[in-house]
Amino acid sequence: MYAFGDDPDPLPESVQVLDEIVTDYIVDMCHDAARMASRGGRNKIKVDDFKFALRKDQRKLGRVEELLIMSKVIADARKQFDDKQEVNDVAGAGK
């Protein structure tokens, strides 16, 4: 809450209200995604189910797309870093 200009030490009641709002939103989104999966004849929820549930809110859907792309970029960067570490470890072991 502090990041958005609130007091560094907000009232516990304010924190609780915000926590309830966020929790309710997440639960509702999960239920919507589960409903979409069920309509598709699946028992497991996929990312596409969440994207479909957010289809009417372009701002949130865009943010989801952005986060998915960044997640892939980070995973690829980690993989490249790990691959370079393995090459260095193998090269160092030969000395």
Short mmCIF file of N, CA and C in Angstrom, two decimals:
data_model
loop_
_atom_site.label_atom_id
_atom_site.label_comp_id
_atom_site.label_asym_id
_atom_site.label_seq_id
_atom_site.Cartn_x
_atom_site.Cartn_y
_atom_site.Cartn_z
N MET A 1 0.83 -1.18 0.00
CA MET A 1 0.00 0.00 0.00
C MET A 1 0.88 1.25 0.00
N TYR A 2 2.02 1.18 0.63
CA TYR A 2 2.91 2.33 0.71
C TYR A 2 3.38 2.78 -0.67
N ALA A 3 3.55 1.83 -1.57
CA ALA A 3 4.03 2.16 -2.91
C ALA A 3 3.05 3.07 -3.66
N PHE A 4 1.81 3.07 -3.27
CA PHE A 4 0.80 3.88 -3.94
C PHE A 4 0.49 5.16 -3.17
N GLY A 5 1.43 5.60 -2.33
CA GLY A 5 1.28 6.87 -1.65
C GLY A 5 0.59 6.80 -0.30
N ASP A 6 0.32 5.61 0.17
CA ASP A 6 -0.33 5.46 1.47
C ASP A 6 0.70 5.64 2.58
N ASP A 7 0.23 5.63 3.78
CA ASP A 7 1.08 5.72 4.96
C ASP A 7 2.01 4.51 5.02
N PRO A 8 3.25 4.69 5.46
CA PRO A 8 4.17 3.54 5.55
C PRO A 8 3.66 2.45 6.49
N ASP A 9 2.84 2.84 7.45
CA ASP A 9 2.29 1.88 8.40
C ASP A 9 0.77 2.00 8.39
N PRO A 10 0.09 1.38 7.40
CA PRO A 10 -1.36 1.55 7.28
C PRO A 10 -2.11 0.88 8.43
N LEU A 11 -3.33 1.30 8.60
CA LEU A 11 -4.17 0.70 9.63
C LEU A 11 -4.41 -0.77 9.31
N PRO A 12 -4.43 -1.61 10.34
CA PRO A 12 -4.70 -3.04 10.11
C PRO A 12 -6.03 -3.28 9.40
N GLU A 13 -7.02 -2.43 9.68
CA GLU A 13 -8.32 -2.58 9.04
C GLU A 13 -8.22 -2.33 7.54
N SER A 14 -7.40 -1.35 7.15
CA SER A 14 -7.20 -1.06 5.73
C SER A 14 -6.53 -2.23 5.03
N VAL A 15 -5.53 -2.78 5.68
CA VAL A 15 -4.82 -3.93 5.11
C VAL A 15 -5.78 -5.10 4.96
N GLN A 16 -6.61 -5.33 5.96
CA GLN A 16 -7.55 -6.44 5.93
C GLN A 16 -8.57 -6.27 4.80
N VAL A 17 -9.09 -5.05 4.64
CA VAL A 17 -10.08 -4.80 3.58
C VAL A 17 -9.45 -5.03 2.21
N LEU A 18 -8.25 -4.51 2.00
CA LEU A 18 -7.58 -4.70 0.72
C LEU A 18 -7.28 -6.17 0.48
N ASP A 19 -6.87 -6.88 1.51
CA ASP A 19 -6.60 -8.31 1.40
C ASP A 19 -7.87 -9.07 1.00
N GLU A 20 -8.99 -8.73 1.59
CA GLU A 20 -10.26 -9.38 1.26
C GLU A 20 -10.67 -9.10 -0.19
N ILE A 21 -10.49 -7.86 -0.63
CA ILE A 21 -10.85 -7.50 -2.00
C ILE A 21 -10.00 -8.29 -2.99
N VAL A 22 -8.70 -8.32 -2.76
CA VAL A 22 -7.79 -9.03 -3.67
C VAL A 22 -8.08 -10.53 -3.66
N THR A 23 -8.29 -11.09 -2.47
CA THR A 23 -8.58 -12.52 -2.36
C THR A 23 -9.87 -12.87 -3.08
N ASP A 24 -10.91 -12.07 -2.89
CA ASP A 24 -12.19 -12.31 -3.57
C ASP A 24 -12.02 -12.25 -5.09
N TYR A 25 -11.24 -11.29 -5.56
CA TYR A 25 -11.02 -11.16 -7.00
C TYR A 25 -10.30 -12.39 -7.55
N ILE A 26 -9.26 -12.83 -6.86
CA ILE A 26 -8.50 -13.99 -7.33
C ILE A 26 -9.38 -15.24 -7.33
N VAL A 27 -10.16 -15.43 -6.28
CA VAL A 27 -11.05 -16.59 -6.21
C VAL A 27 -12.08 -16.55 -7.34
N ASP A 28 -12.65 -15.38 -7.58
CA ASP A 28 -13.62 -15.24 -8.68
C ASP A 28 -12.99 -15.54 -10.03
N MET A 29 -11.77 -15.06 -10.25
CA MET A 29 -11.07 -15.34 -11.51
C MET A 29 -10.80 -16.84 -11.66
N CYS A 30 -10.42 -17.48 -10.57
CA CYS A 30 -10.17 -18.93 -10.62
C CYS A 30 -11.46 -19.69 -10.93
N HIS A 31 -12.56 -19.26 -10.34
CA HIS A 31 -13.85 -19.91 -10.62
C HIS A 31 -14.25 -19.71 -12.08
N ASP A 32 -14.05 -18.49 -12.59
CA ASP A 32 -14.36 -18.23 -14.01
C ASP A 32 -13.51 -19.10 -14.92
N ALA A 33 -12.23 -19.20 -14.61
CA ALA A 33 -11.33 -20.02 -15.43
C ALA A 33 -11.72 -21.49 -15.34
N ALA A 34 -12.10 -21.95 -14.15
CA ALA A 34 -12.53 -23.34 -13.99
C ALA A 34 -13.81 -23.61 -14.78
N ARG A 35 -14.69 -22.63 -14.81
CA ARG A 35 -15.92 -22.76 -15.58
C ARG A 35 -15.60 -22.87 -17.07
N MET A 36 -14.65 -22.09 -17.53
CA MET A 36 -14.25 -22.15 -18.94
C MET A 36 -13.64 -23.51 -19.27
N ALA A 37 -12.82 -24.02 -18.37
CA ALA A 37 -12.21 -25.34 -18.59
C ALA A 37 -13.29 -26.42 -18.62
N SER A 38 -14.25 -26.31 -17.72
CA SER A 38 -15.33 -27.28 -17.65
C SER A 38 -16.16 -27.27 -18.94
N ARG A 39 -16.42 -26.08 -19.46
CA ARG A 39 -17.17 -25.97 -20.72
C ARG A 39 -16.39 -26.58 -21.87
N GLY A 40 -15.07 -26.55 -21.75
CA GLY A 40 -14.22 -27.15 -22.78
C GLY A 40 -14.02 -28.64 -22.58
N GLY A 41 -14.66 -29.20 -21.55
CA GLY A 41 -14.56 -30.63 -21.28
C GLY A 41 -13.26 -31.04 -20.61
N ARG A 42 -12.62 -30.09 -19.93
CA ARG A 42 -11.35 -30.39 -19.26
C ARG A 42 -11.49 -30.27 -17.76
N ASN A 43 -10.67 -31.04 -17.05
CA ASN A 43 -10.65 -30.96 -15.59
C ASN A 43 -9.58 -29.99 -15.10
N LYS A 44 -8.58 -29.75 -15.92
CA LYS A 44 -7.48 -28.87 -15.54
C LYS A 44 -7.63 -27.51 -16.19
N ILE A 45 -7.24 -26.49 -15.44
CA ILE A 45 -7.30 -25.11 -15.93
C ILE A 45 -6.01 -24.80 -16.68
N LYS A 46 -6.16 -24.11 -17.81
CA LYS A 46 -5.00 -23.67 -18.59
C LYS A 46 -4.92 -22.15 -18.56
N VAL A 47 -3.79 -21.63 -18.95
CA VAL A 47 -3.60 -20.18 -19.00
C VAL A 47 -4.65 -19.55 -19.92
N ASP A 48 -4.98 -20.24 -21.00
CA ASP A 48 -5.97 -19.72 -21.94
C ASP A 48 -7.34 -19.52 -21.28
N ASP A 49 -7.65 -20.31 -20.27
CA ASP A 49 -8.93 -20.14 -19.56
C ASP A 49 -8.95 -18.81 -18.81
N PHE A 50 -7.81 -18.45 -18.22
CA PHE A 50 -7.72 -17.15 -17.54
C PHE A 50 -7.78 -16.02 -18.56
N LYS A 51 -7.10 -16.20 -19.68
CA LYS A 51 -7.12 -15.18 -20.71
C LYS A 51 -8.54 -14.99 -21.25
N PHE A 52 -9.27 -16.08 -21.41
CA PHE A 52 -10.65 -15.98 -21.89
C PHE A 52 -11.52 -15.28 -20.85
N ALA A 53 -11.29 -15.57 -19.57
CA ALA A 53 -12.07 -14.93 -18.51
C ALA A 53 -11.80 -13.42 -18.47
N LEU A 54 -10.62 -13.01 -18.90
CA LEU A 54 -10.25 -11.59 -18.89
C LEU A 54 -10.49 -10.89 -20.23
N ARG A 55 -11.09 -11.56 -21.18
CA ARG A 55 -11.21 -11.05 -22.54
C ARG A 55 -11.91 -9.69 -22.61
N LYS A 56 -12.79 -9.38 -21.68
CA LYS A 56 -13.52 -8.12 -21.72
C LYS A 56 -12.75 -6.97 -21.09
N ASP A 57 -11.68 -7.29 -20.38
CA ASP A 57 -10.84 -6.25 -19.76
C ASP A 57 -9.50 -6.24 -20.48
N GLN A 58 -9.42 -5.44 -21.53
CA GLN A 58 -8.23 -5.44 -22.38
C GLN A 58 -6.97 -5.02 -21.63
N ARG A 59 -7.11 -4.17 -20.66
CA ARG A 59 -5.94 -3.73 -19.89
C ARG A 59 -5.33 -4.89 -19.11
N LYS A 60 -6.17 -5.64 -18.42
CA LYS A 60 -5.68 -6.79 -17.64
C LYS A 60 -5.19 -7.90 -18.56
N LEU A 61 -5.90 -8.12 -19.65
CA LEU A 61 -5.48 -9.14 -20.60
C LEU A 61 -4.12 -8.78 -21.21
N GLY A 62 -3.94 -7.52 -21.53
CA GLY A 62 -2.65 -7.06 -22.05
C GLY A 62 -1.53 -7.27 -21.04
N ARG A 63 -1.83 -7.02 -19.78
CA ARG A 63 -0.82 -7.22 -18.73
C ARG A 63 -0.48 -8.70 -18.58
N VAL A 64 -1.48 -9.55 -18.69
CA VAL A 64 -1.24 -11.00 -18.63
C VAL A 64 -0.32 -11.41 -19.78
N GLU A 65 -0.60 -10.92 -20.97
CA GLU A 65 0.23 -11.23 -22.14
C GLU A 65 1.67 -10.75 -21.91
N GLU A 66 1.79 -9.54 -21.39
CA GLU A 66 3.12 -8.98 -21.12
C GLU A 66 3.88 -9.83 -20.11
N LEU A 67 3.21 -10.24 -19.04
CA LEU A 67 3.87 -11.05 -18.02
C LEU A 67 4.25 -12.43 -18.55
N LEU A 68 3.41 -13.00 -19.41
CA LEU A 68 3.75 -14.30 -20.00
C LEU A 68 4.97 -14.19 -20.90
N ILE A 69 5.05 -13.12 -21.67
CA ILE A 69 6.22 -12.91 -22.54
C ILE A 69 7.47 -12.72 -21.69
N MET A 70 7.37 -11.90 -20.65
CA MET A 70 8.53 -11.66 -19.79
C MET A 70 8.96 -12.93 -19.07
N SER A 71 8.01 -13.75 -18.69
CA SER A 71 8.34 -15.02 -18.04
C SER A 71 9.15 -15.91 -18.97
N LYS A 72 8.76 -15.93 -20.24
CA LYS A 72 9.50 -16.72 -21.23
C LYS A 72 10.89 -16.14 -21.46
N VAL A 73 10.99 -14.82 -21.55
CA VAL A 73 12.30 -14.17 -21.73
C VAL A 73 13.23 -14.50 -20.57
N ILE A 74 12.71 -14.42 -19.36
CA ILE A 74 13.52 -14.71 -18.17
C ILE A 74 13.93 -16.18 -18.15
N ALA A 75 13.00 -17.07 -18.47
CA ALA A 75 13.32 -18.51 -18.49
C ALA A 75 14.40 -18.80 -19.53
N ASP A 76 14.30 -18.18 -20.70
CA ASP A 76 15.31 -18.37 -21.75
C ASP A 76 16.67 -17.83 -21.30
N ALA A 77 16.67 -16.67 -20.65
CA ALA A 77 17.93 -16.09 -20.17
C ALA A 77 18.56 -16.98 -19.11
N ARG A 78 17.74 -17.52 -18.22
CA ARG A 78 18.28 -18.43 -17.19
C ARG A 78 18.86 -19.68 -17.82
N LYS A 79 18.18 -20.19 -18.83
CA LYS A 79 18.66 -21.40 -19.51
C LYS A 79 20.01 -21.12 -20.17
N GLN A 80 20.13 -19.98 -20.83
CA GLN A 80 21.40 -19.63 -21.47
C GLN A 80 22.50 -19.47 -20.43
N PHE A 81 22.18 -18.84 -19.31
CA PHE A 81 23.15 -18.66 -18.24
C PHE A 81 23.58 -20.00 -17.68
N ASP A 82 22.61 -20.89 -17.45
CA ASP A 82 22.93 -22.23 -16.93
C ASP A 82 23.77 -23.01 -17.92
N ASP A 83 23.46 -22.89 -19.21
CA ASP A 83 24.25 -23.58 -20.24
C ASP A 83 25.69 -23.07 -20.24
N LYS A 84 25.87 -21.75 -20.11
CA LYS A 84 27.21 -21.17 -20.08
C LYS A 84 27.96 -21.63 -18.82
N GLN A 85 27.25 -21.73 -17.70
CA GLN A 85 27.86 -22.21 -16.46
C GLN A 85 28.36 -23.63 -16.64
N GLU A 86 27.54 -24.47 -17.27
CA GLU A 86 27.92 -25.87 -17.48
C GLU A 86 29.14 -25.96 -18.37
N VAL A 87 29.21 -25.14 -19.41
CA VAL A 87 30.38 -25.14 -20.30
C VAL A 87 31.62 -24.71 -19.53
N ASN A 88 31.49 -23.67 -18.72
CA ASN A 88 32.63 -23.21 -17.91
C ASN A 88 33.05 -24.26 -16.89
N ASP A 89 32.08 -24.93 -16.29
CA ASP A 89 32.39 -25.97 -15.31
C ASP A 89 33.13 -27.13 -15.96
N VAL A 90 32.68 -27.53 -17.15
CA VAL A 90 33.33 -28.63 -17.87
C VAL A 90 34.73 -28.20 -18.30
N ALA A 91 34.86 -26.97 -18.80
CA ALA A 91 36.17 -26.47 -19.23
C ALA A 91 37.12 -26.35 -18.05
N GLY A 92 36.60 -25.92 -16.91
CA GLY A 92 37.43 -25.79 -15.71
C GLY A 92 37.81 -27.12 -15.12
N ALA A 93 36.99 -28.14 -15.32
CA ALA A 93 37.27 -29.47 -14.76
C ALA A 93 38.40 -30.15 -15.51
N GLY A 94 38.63 -29.75 -16.76
CA GLY A 94 39.67 -30.36 -17.57
C GLY A 94 41.06 -29.86 -17.22
N LYS A 95 41.17 -28.84 -16.40
CA LYS A 95 42.48 -28.27 -16.06
C LYS A 95 43.18 -29.05 -15.00
#
